[in-house]
Short mmCIF file of C-alpha atoms and ligand atoms in Angstrom, two decimals:
data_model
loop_
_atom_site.label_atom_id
_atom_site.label_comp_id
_atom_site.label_asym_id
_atom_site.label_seq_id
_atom_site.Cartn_x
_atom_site.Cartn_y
_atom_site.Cartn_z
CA UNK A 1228 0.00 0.00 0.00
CA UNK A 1229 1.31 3.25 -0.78
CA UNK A 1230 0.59 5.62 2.25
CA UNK A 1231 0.77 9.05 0.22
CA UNK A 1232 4.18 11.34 1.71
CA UNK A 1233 2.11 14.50 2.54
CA UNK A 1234 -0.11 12.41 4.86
CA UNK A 1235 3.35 11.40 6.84
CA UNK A 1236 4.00 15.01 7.12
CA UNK A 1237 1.13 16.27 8.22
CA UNK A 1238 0.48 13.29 10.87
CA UNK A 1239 3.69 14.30 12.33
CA UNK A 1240 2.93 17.61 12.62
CA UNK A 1241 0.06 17.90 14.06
CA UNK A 1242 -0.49 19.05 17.69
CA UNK A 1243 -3.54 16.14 17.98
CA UNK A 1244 -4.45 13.64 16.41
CA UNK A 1245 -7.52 11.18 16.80
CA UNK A 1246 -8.67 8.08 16.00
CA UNK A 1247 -12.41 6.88 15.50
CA UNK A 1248 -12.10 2.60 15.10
CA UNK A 1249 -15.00 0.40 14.25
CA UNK A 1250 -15.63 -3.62 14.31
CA UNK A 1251 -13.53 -3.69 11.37
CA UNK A 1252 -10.32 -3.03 13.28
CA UNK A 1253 -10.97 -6.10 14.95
CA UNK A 1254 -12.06 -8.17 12.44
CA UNK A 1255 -8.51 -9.74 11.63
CA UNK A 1256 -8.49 -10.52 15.18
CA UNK A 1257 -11.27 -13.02 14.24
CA UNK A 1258 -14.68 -11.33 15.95
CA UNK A 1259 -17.69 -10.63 13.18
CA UNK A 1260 -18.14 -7.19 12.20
CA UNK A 1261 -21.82 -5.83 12.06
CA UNK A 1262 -22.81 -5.29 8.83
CA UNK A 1263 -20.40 -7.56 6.15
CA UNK A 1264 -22.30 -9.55 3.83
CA UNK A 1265 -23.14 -13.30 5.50
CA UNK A 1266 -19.81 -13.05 8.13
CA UNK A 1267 -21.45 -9.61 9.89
CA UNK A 1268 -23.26 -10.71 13.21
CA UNK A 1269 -26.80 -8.41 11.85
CA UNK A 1270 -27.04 -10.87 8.79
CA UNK A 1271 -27.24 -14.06 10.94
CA UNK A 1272 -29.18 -12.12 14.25
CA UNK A 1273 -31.93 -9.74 13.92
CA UNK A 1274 -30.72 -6.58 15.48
CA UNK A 1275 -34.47 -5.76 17.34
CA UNK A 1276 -34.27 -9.36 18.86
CA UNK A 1277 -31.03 -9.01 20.85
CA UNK A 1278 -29.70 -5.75 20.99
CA UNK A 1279 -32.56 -3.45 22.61
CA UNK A 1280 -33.71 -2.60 26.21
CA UNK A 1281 -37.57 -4.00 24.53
CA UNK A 1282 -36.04 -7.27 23.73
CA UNK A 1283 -34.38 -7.76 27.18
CA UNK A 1284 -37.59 -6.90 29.04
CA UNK A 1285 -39.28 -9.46 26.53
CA UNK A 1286 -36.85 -12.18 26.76
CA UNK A 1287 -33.75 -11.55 29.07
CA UNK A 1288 -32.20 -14.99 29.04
CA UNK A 1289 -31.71 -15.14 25.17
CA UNK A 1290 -30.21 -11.48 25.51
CA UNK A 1291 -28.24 -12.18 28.44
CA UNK A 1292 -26.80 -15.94 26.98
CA UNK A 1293 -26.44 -13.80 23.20
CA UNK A 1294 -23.92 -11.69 24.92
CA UNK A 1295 -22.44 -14.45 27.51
CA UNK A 1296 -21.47 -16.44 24.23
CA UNK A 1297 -19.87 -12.82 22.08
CA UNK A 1298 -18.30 -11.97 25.53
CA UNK A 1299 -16.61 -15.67 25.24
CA UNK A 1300 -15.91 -15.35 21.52
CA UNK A 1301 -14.43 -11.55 22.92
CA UNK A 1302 -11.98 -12.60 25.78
CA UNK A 1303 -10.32 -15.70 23.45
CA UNK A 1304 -9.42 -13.47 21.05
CA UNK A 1305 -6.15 -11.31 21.12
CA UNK A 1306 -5.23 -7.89 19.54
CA UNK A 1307 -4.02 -8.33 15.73
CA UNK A 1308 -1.58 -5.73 13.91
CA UNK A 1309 -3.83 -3.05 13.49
CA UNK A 1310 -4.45 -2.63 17.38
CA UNK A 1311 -0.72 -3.05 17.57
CA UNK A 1312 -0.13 -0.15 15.18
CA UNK A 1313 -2.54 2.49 16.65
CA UNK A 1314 -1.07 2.19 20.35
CA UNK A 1315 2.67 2.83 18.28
CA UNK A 1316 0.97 5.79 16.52
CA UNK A 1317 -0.15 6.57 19.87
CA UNK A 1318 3.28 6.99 21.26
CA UNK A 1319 4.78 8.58 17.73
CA UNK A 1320 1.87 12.09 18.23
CA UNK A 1321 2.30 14.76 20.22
CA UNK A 1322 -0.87 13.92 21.67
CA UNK A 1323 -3.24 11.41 20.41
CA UNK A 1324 -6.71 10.46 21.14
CA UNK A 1325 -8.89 6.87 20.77
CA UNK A 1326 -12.18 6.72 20.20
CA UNK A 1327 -13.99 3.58 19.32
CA UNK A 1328 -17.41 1.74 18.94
CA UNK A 1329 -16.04 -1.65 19.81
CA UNK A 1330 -17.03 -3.68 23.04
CA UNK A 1331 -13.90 -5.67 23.20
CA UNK A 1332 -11.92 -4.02 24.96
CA UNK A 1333 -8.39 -4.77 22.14
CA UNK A 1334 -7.34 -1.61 22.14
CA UNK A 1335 -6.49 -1.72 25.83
CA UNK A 1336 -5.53 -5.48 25.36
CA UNK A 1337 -3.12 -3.59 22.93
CA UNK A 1338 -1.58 -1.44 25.50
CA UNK A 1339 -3.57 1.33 24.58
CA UNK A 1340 -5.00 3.65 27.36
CA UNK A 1341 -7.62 6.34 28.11
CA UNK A 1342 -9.54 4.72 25.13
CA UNK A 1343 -13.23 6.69 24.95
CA UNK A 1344 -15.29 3.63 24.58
CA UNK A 1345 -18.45 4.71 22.87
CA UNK A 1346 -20.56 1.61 22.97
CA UNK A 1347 -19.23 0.56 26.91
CA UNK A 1348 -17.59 -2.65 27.02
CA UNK A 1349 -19.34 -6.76 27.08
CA UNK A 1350 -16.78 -7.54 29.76
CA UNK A 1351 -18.77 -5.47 32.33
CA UNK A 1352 -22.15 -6.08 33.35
CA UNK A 1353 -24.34 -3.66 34.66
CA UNK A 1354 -28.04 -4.24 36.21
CA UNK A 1355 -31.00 -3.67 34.40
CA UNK A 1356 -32.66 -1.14 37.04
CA UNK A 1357 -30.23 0.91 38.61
CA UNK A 1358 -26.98 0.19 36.42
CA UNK A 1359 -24.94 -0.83 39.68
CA UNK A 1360 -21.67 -1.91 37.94
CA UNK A 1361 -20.19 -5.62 38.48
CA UNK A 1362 -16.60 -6.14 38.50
CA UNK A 1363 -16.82 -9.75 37.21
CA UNK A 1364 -13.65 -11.94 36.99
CA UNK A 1365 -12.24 -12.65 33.86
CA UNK A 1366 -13.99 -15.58 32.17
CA UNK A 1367 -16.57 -15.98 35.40
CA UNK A 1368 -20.02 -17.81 34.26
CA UNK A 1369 -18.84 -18.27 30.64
CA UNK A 1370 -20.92 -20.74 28.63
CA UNK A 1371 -18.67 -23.14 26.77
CA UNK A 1372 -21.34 -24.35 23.92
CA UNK A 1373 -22.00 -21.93 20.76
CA UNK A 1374 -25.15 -19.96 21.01
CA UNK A 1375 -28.30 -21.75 19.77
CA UNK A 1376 -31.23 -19.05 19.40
CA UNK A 1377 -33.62 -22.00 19.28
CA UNK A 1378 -32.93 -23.74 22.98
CA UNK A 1379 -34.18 -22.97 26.18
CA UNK A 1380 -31.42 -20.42 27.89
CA UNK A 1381 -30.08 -19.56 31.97
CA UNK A 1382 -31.75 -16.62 32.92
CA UNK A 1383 -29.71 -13.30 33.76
CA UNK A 1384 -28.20 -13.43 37.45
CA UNK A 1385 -29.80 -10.97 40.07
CA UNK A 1386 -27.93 -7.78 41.13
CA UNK A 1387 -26.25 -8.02 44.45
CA UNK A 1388 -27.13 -4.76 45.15
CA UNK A 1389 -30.78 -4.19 44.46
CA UNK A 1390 -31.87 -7.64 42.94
CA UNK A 1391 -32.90 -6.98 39.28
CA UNK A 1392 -31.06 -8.39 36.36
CA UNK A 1393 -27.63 -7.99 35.30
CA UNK A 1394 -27.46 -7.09 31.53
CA UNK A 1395 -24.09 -6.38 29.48
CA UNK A 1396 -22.35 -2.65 29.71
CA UNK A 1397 -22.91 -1.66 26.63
CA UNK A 1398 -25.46 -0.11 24.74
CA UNK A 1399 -28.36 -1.01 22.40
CA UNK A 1400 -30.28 0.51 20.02
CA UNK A 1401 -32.91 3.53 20.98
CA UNK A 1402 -30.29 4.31 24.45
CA UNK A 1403 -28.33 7.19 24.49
CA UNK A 1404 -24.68 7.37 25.21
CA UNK A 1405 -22.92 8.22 27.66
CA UNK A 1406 -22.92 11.66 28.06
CA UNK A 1407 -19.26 12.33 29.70
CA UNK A 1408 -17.77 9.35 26.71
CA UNK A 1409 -19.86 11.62 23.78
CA UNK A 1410 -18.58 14.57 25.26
CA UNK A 1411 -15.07 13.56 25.31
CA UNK A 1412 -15.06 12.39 21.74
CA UNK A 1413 -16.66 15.50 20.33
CA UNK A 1414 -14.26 17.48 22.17
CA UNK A 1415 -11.36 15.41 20.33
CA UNK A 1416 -12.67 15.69 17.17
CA UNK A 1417 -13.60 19.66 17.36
CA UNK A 1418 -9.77 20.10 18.69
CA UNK A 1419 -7.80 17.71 16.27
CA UNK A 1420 -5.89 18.42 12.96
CA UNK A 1421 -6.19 15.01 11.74
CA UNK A 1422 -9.04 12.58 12.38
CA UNK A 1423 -8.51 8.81 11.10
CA UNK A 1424 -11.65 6.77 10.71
CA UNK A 1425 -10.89 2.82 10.88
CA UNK A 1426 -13.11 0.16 10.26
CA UNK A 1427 -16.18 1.46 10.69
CA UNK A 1428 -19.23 1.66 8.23
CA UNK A 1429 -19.91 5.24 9.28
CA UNK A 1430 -23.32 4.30 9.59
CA UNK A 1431 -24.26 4.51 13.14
CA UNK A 1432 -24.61 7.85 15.10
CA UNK A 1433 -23.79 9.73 16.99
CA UNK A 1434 -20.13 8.20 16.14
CA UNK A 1435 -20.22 8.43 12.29
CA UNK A 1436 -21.07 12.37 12.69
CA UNK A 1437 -17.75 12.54 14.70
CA UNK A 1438 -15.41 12.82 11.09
CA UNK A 1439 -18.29 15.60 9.90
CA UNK A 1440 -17.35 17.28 13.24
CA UNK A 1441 -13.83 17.16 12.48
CA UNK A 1442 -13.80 18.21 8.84
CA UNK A 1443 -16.25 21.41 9.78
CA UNK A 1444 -13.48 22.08 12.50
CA UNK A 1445 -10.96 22.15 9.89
CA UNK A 1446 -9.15 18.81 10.51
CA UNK A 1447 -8.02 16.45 7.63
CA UNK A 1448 -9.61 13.29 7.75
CA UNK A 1449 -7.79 9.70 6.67
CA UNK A 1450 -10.10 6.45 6.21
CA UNK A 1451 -8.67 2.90 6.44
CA UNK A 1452 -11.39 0.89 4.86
CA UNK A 1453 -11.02 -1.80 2.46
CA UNK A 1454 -14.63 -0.88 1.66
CA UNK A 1455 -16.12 2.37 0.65
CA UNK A 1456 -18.20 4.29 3.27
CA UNK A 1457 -20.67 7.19 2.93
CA UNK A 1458 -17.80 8.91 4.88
CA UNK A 1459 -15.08 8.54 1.74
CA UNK A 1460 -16.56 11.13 -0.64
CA UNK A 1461 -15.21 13.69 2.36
CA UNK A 1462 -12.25 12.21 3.26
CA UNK A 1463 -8.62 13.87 2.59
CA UNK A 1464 -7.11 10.49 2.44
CA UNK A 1465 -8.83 6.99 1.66
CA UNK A 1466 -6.45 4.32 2.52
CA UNK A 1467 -7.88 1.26 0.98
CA UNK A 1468 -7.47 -1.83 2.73
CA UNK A 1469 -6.98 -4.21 6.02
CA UNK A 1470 -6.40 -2.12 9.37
CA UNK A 1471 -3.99 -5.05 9.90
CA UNK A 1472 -1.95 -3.79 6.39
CA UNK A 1473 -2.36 -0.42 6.13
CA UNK A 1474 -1.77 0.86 9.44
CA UNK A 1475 1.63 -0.94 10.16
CA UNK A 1476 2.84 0.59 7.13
CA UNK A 1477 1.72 3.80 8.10
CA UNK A 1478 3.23 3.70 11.30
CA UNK A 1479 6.97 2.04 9.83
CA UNK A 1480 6.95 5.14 7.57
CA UNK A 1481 6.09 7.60 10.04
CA UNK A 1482 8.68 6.02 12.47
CA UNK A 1483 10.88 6.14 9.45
CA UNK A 1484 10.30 9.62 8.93
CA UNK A 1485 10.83 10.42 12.61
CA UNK A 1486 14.17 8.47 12.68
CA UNK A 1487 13.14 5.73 14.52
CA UNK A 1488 12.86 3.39 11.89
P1 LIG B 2692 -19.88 -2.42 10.76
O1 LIG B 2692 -20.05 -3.90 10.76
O2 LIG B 2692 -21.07 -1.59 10.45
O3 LIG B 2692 -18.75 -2.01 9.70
C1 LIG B 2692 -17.51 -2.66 9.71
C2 LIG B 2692 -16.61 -1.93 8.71
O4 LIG B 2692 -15.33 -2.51 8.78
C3 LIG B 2692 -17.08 -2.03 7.26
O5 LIG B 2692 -17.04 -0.74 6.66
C4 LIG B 2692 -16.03 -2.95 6.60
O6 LIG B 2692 -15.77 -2.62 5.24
C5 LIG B 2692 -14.83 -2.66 7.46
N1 LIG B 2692 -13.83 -3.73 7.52
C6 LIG B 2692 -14.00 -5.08 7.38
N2 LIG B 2692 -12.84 -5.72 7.54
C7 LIG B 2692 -11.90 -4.77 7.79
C8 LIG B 2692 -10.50 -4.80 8.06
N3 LIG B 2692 -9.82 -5.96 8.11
N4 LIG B 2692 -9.86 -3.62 8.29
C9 LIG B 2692 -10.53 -2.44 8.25
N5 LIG B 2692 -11.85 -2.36 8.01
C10 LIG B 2692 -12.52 -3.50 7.77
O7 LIG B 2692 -19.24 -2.02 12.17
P2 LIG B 2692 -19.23 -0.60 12.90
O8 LIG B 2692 -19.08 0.51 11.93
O9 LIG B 2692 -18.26 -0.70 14.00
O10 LIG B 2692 -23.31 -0.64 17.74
O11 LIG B 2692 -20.70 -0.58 13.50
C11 LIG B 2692 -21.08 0.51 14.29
C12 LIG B 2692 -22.01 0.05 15.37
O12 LIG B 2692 -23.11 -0.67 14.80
C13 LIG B 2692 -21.42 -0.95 16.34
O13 LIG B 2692 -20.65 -0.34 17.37
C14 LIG B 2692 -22.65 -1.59 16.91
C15 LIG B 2692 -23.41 -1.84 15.63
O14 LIG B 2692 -24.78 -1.94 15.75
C16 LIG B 2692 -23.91 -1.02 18.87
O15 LIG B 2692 -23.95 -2.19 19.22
C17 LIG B 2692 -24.51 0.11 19.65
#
C-alpha cells in the first residue's frame, strides 16, 4: 500500500491527532463485524431481537446468553496488527486520542489507554434497574457451547445490590450514550488536525457524525477501509485496505520519517 508522503508530514505535525475505530479493526483478530455480507453478526441475528432494552424486558435470558457467548468469543481473542499499530501511533503524536465503537476491549488489550469507549464494554455487566456496575472476573459464568437461538437459555443473574437483572455494559439501540464518553469524543474531534476513521461503516450515530465534526473544525480526515463508506466522498485520504496492512505501514513510515525506523 502506498501511504501518500504529505499524509506522513502532516500526521507528524500535528499538535492532535484522533482516532475513531470500528468492528472492522478487529475483524482480523477473528470477531464478526456488524454489517459484512453473510460473516457480519446483523445478517445471521436480527438486530431488534437481541440488541434493545424492549427485547431484554421481553426475553432476558436469550439477551443475556447472546452476549455471555460474544463476551466468550471476545476474551479468546487477542489484539491483531492493526491494534498493535494504533497504540505505536499513539506513542509517535504529540498527543493522540482513541475513540472507538467496539465492546472488546483490544485496544487496551493492545496497550492502549484512556480509550473513549463509545458503545461501553461486554466484559462489564451492569443491572437492568439501577446500572450498579459488576466487577466480574475474567472468564466468570462463561458458557462453553455456541449460542443456539432456538434452545431454552439460563436466565440473567440478580444484582447483588438491588436484585434486578444484570445485563451487558454496553449499549443497544434507541439508548443514548454516555454523556461524559460523547462529550469527550466531540471534544477530540472539534480540537484535532487530523481525524482517522478505521473500520467502521460510518453508519451509526452519533459516532459516524464525529469525522463531519472534524472536517467542519478544519481537521483532515484519513479512512482505512477496504470498503467504501458514505464517509469517503469527504475524506482527505482513503487508505484502501486491512487495518492489519495499512496501518503498520503507516506507522513504519512515520517512524521512518521520525528516525526511529
Ligand atoms: P460495521 O459492521 O457496520 O462495519 C464494519 C466496517 O469494517 C465495514 O465498513 C467494513 O468494510 C470494514 N472492515 C471489514 N474488515 C476490515 C479490516 N480488516 N480492516 C478495516 N476495516 C474492515 O461495524 P461498525 O461501523 O463498528 O453498535 O458498527 C457501528 C455500530 O453498529 C457498532 O458499534 C454496533 C453496531 O450496531 C452497537 O452495538 C450500539
Amino acid at each position: 500500500m502506498q501511504i501518500p508522503v504529505d499524509l506522513i508530514d502532516l500526521v507528524l505535525s500535528a499538535d492532535h491527532v484522533v482516532a475513531l475505530t470500528g468492528a472492522g479493526v478487529s475483524a482480523e483478530s477473528g470477531i464478526p463485524t456488524f454489517r459484512d455480507a453473510m460473516t457480519g453478526l446483523w445478517a445471521m441475528y436480527q438486530a431488534e431481537e437481541l440488541a434493545t432494552p424492549e427485547a431484554f424486558r421481553r426475553n432476558p435470558s436469550l439477551v443475556w446468553n447472546w452476549y455471555q457467548w460474544r463476551k466468550q468469543l471476545v476474551l479468546e481473542k487477542s489484539p491483531n496488527a492493526g491494534h498493535v499499530a494504533i497504540k505505536e501511533l499513539s506513542d509517535i503524536v504529540s498527543r493522540f486520542s482513541l475513540i472507538t465503537q467496539n465492546v472488546d476491549g483490544l485496544h487496551q488489550k493492545a496497550g492502549s489507554r484512556n480509550v473513549i469507549e463509545l458503545h461501553g464494554n461486554i466484559r462489564r455487566s451492569i443491572c437492568f434497574d439501577n446500572r450498579h456496575l459488576q466487577e466480574e472476573a475474567e472468564g466468570a459464568g462463561l458458557m462453553d457451547v455456541d449460542f443456539d437461538i432456538e434452545s431454552n437459555h439460563e436466565p440473567p443473574p440478580e444484582c447483588p445490590q438491588c436484585g434486578s437483572m444484570l445485563r451487558p455494559d454496553v449499549i443497544w439501540f434507541g439508548e443514548a450514550l454516555n454523556p461524559g464518553y460523547l462529550n469527550a469524543a466531540s471534544e477530540a474531534a472539534m480540537t484535532c488536525e487530523v481525524f482517522f476513521s478505521i473500520g467502521t461503516s460510518s453508519l451509526v450515530h452519533p459516532a459516524a457524525s464525529l469525522a463531519e465534526f472534524a472536517k467542519h473544525s478544519g481537521a483532515r480526515i484519513v479512512e482505512v477501509n477496504p470498503n467504501p463508506t458514505p464517509l469517503t466522498p469527504i475524506v482527505d485520504y482513503a487508505l484502501h485496505g486491512a487495518g492489519g496492512e495499512v496501518l503498520p505501514e503507516l506507522v513504519s513510515r512515520l517512524q521512518a520519517a521520525n528516525g526511529q525506523g
